[in-house]
Amino acid sequence: MALYEKREKFEGIALAIGRIASKLPFTPNQITLLSLIVAIISAYFLINRDFLVAALSFLIASLLDFVDGAVARATNKATKIGAYLDTIADRYVEGLMLVAMLFLPFPKIFFEAKIWIFAVLFGSLLTTYAKAAAKEKGLVAEGELKGGLLERSERVALLFVGIAAAAISINYLLYVLIFLAIVTNISALQRILLSLIHI
């Protein structure tokens, strides 16, 4: 079951975190920008093969991505611009981590690692775009198209696990990338088919 299906259970927790985090001297949009900066730091450590620090900073960036929306809702400062910036930052954070992985000395498993990395990036972007395009073309209404084997929250969790596990063996991170390459593209196809079913 995807985490989005349990989102209501997290709403109370999110609001509580938002109220606490709202005491910090940052606006929701500044927290979004901070998550991007931390992701750049994480990518730097990843390129330099300091996997534990990279995993920790990636985790912080992901938590900040959660906190910005929680603060916006808790303080009634949620805006369309904020939601848009948050979505764009999400894509940059994910993309930065994958680009950083191009510099790692992965072994070849069926294909060169860069092919798997590209497939993950392609699948992740297409999963998001399939939903956006379906709404733009009027195939589905707002909030109708959800689901798929893997949502962004699950992708981020798996990337974190893979990066941390790379401290033991870089092969573990490659196994995660191969899994993500396959499943993210299946998720994208699921959303495309669901959009067509709504016609």
C-alpha positions in Angstrom: 0.0 0.0 0.0 1.4 3.4 -1.0 2.1 5.9 1.7 -0.4 8.4 0.1 -3.2 6.1 1.1 -2.2 6.6 4.7 -1.9 10.4 4.4 -4.9 11.1 6.6 -3.1 9.3 9.5 -0.2 11.6 9.1 -2.2 14.9 9.0 -2.3 15.3 12.8 1.4 14.6 13.1 2.2 17.0 10.3 0.2 19.8 11.9 1.9 19.2 15.2 5.3 19.3 13.6 4.2 22.4 11.6 3.3 24.3 14.8 6.6 23.5 16.4 8.6 24.3 13.3 6.7 27.5 12.8 8.6 28.9 15.8 11.8 28.9 13.7 12.6 32.2 11.9 11.9 30.7 8.4 9.0 31.0 6.1 7.7 27.9 4.3 9.3 29.0 1.1 12.6 29.6 2.8 12.5 26.1 4.3 11.8 24.8 0.7 15.0 26.6 -0.5 16.9 25.3 2.5 16.0 21.7 1.6 17.5 22.3 -1.9 20.7 23.7 -0.4 21.0 20.7 1.9 20.4 18.4 -1.1 23.3 20.0 -2.9 25.5 19.4 0.2 24.3 15.7 0.2 25.2 15.4 -3.5 28.7 16.7 -2.8 29.3 14.1 -0.1 27.8 11.4 -2.4 30.2 12.3 -5.2 33.1 12.1 -2.7 31.8 8.7 -1.5 31.1 9.8 2.1 27.9 7.7 2.0 26.8 8.0 5.6 27.1 11.8 5.6 25.4 11.9 2.2 22.5 9.7 3.5 22.1 11.9 6.7 22.0 15.1 4.7 19.6 13.6 2.2 17.4 12.6 5.1 17.5 16.2 6.4 16.6 17.6 3.0 13.7 15.2 2.8 12.5 16.1 6.3 12.7 19.8 5.4 10.6 19.0 2.3 8.0 17.6 4.7 8.3 20.5 7.2 7.7 23.3 4.7 4.3 22.1 3.9 3.5 21.4 7.5 4.5 24.9 8.5 2.4 26.4 5.7 -0.7 24.5 6.8 -0.2 25.1 10.5 0.3 28.9 10.0 -2.4 29.2 7.3 0.3 30.4 4.9 -0.3 27.7 2.2 -0.2 29.3 -1.3 -0.2 28.2 -4.8 3.2 29.7 -5.3 4.5 27.8 -2.3 3.0 24.5 -3.5 4.5 25.1 -7.0 8.0 25.9 -5.6 7.8 22.8 -3.4 7.1 20.6 -6.4 9.9 22.1 -8.4 12.3 21.7 -5.5 11.3 18.1 -5.1 12.3 17.4 -8.7 15.6 19.2 -8.2 16.4 17.3 -5.0 15.8 13.9 -6.6 17.6 14.9 -9.8 20.6 16.2 -7.9 21.1 12.9 -6.1 20.8 10.8 -9.3 23.2 13.1 -11.2 25.7 12.7 -8.3 25.5 9.0 -8.7 26.8 9.2 -12.2 30.2 9.9 -10.6 30.3 6.7 -8.6 32.2 3.6 -9.6 29.3 1.1 -10.0 29.9 -2.3 -11.5 28.0 -3.3 -14.6 24.9 -5.3 -14.1 23.2 -6.1 -17.4 23.8 -2.4 -18.4 26.1 0.4 -17.4 25.0 2.1 -14.2 24.3 5.3 -16.0 21.5 3.6 -18.0 19.9 2.5 -14.7 20.3 6.0 -13.3 18.7 7.5 -16.4 15.9 5.1 -16.2 15.2 6.0 -12.6 15.2 9.7 -13.5 13.0 9.2 -16.6 10.5 7.0 -14.6 10.3 9.5 -11.7 9.8 12.5 -14.0 7.2 10.7 -16.2 5.3 9.5 -13.1 4.8 13.2 -12.1 4.3 14.4 -15.7 1.7 11.8 -16.5 -0.4 13.2 -13.7 0.2 16.8 -14.6 -0.5 16.3 -18.3 -3.7 14.4 -17.5 -5.0 17.3 -15.5 -3.8 19.9 -18.1 -5.6 18.0 -20.9 -8.8 17.6 -18.9 -8.6 13.8 -18.7 -8.9 13.8 -14.9 -10.0 16.2 -12.3 -7.9 17.6 -9.5 -6.9 14.8 -7.0 -8.4 12.0 -9.1 -5.2 10.5 -10.4 -3.2 8.9 -7.5 -1.3 5.7 -6.9 1.0 3.5 -8.8 3.5 1.0 -7.4 5.8 3.8 -6.1 5.1 7.3 -5.0 7.8 9.9 -4.4 7.8 9.3 -0.6 8.7 5.6 -1.3 11.3 6.5 -3.9 13.0 8.9 -1.4 12.9 6.3 1.4 14.5 3.7 -0.9 17.2 6.1 -2.1 18.1 7.0 1.5 18.4 3.3 2.3 20.5 2.7 -0.8 22.8 5.6 -0.1 23.3 4.5 3.5 23.9 0.9 2.5 26.5 2.0 0.0 28.7 2.6 3.1 28.9 -1.3 3.3 29.0 -2.0 -0.4 28.3 0.3 -3.4 26.5 -2.7 -5.0 23.6 -2.3 -2.6 22.9 1.2 -3.9 23.0 -0.1 -7.5 20.5 -2.8 -6.6 18.2 -0.1 -5.3 18.7 1.9 -8.5 17.8 -1.2 -10.6 14.7 -1.8 -8.6 13.7 1.9 -8.9 14.4 1.9 -12.6 11.9 -0.9 -13.2 9.2 0.1 -10.7 9.1 3.8 -11.4 8.5 3.2 -15.0 5.8 0.7 -14.2 4.3 3.4 -12.0 4.4 5.9 -14.8 2.7 3.4 -17.2 0.0 2.8 -14.5 -0.8 6.5 -14.3 -0.9 6.8 -18.1 -3.4 3.9 -18.3 -5.5 5.3 -15.4 -5.6 8.6 -17.3 -6.9 6.8 -20.4 -9.5 4.8 -18.5 -11.0 8.1 -17.3 -11.7 9.2 -20.9 
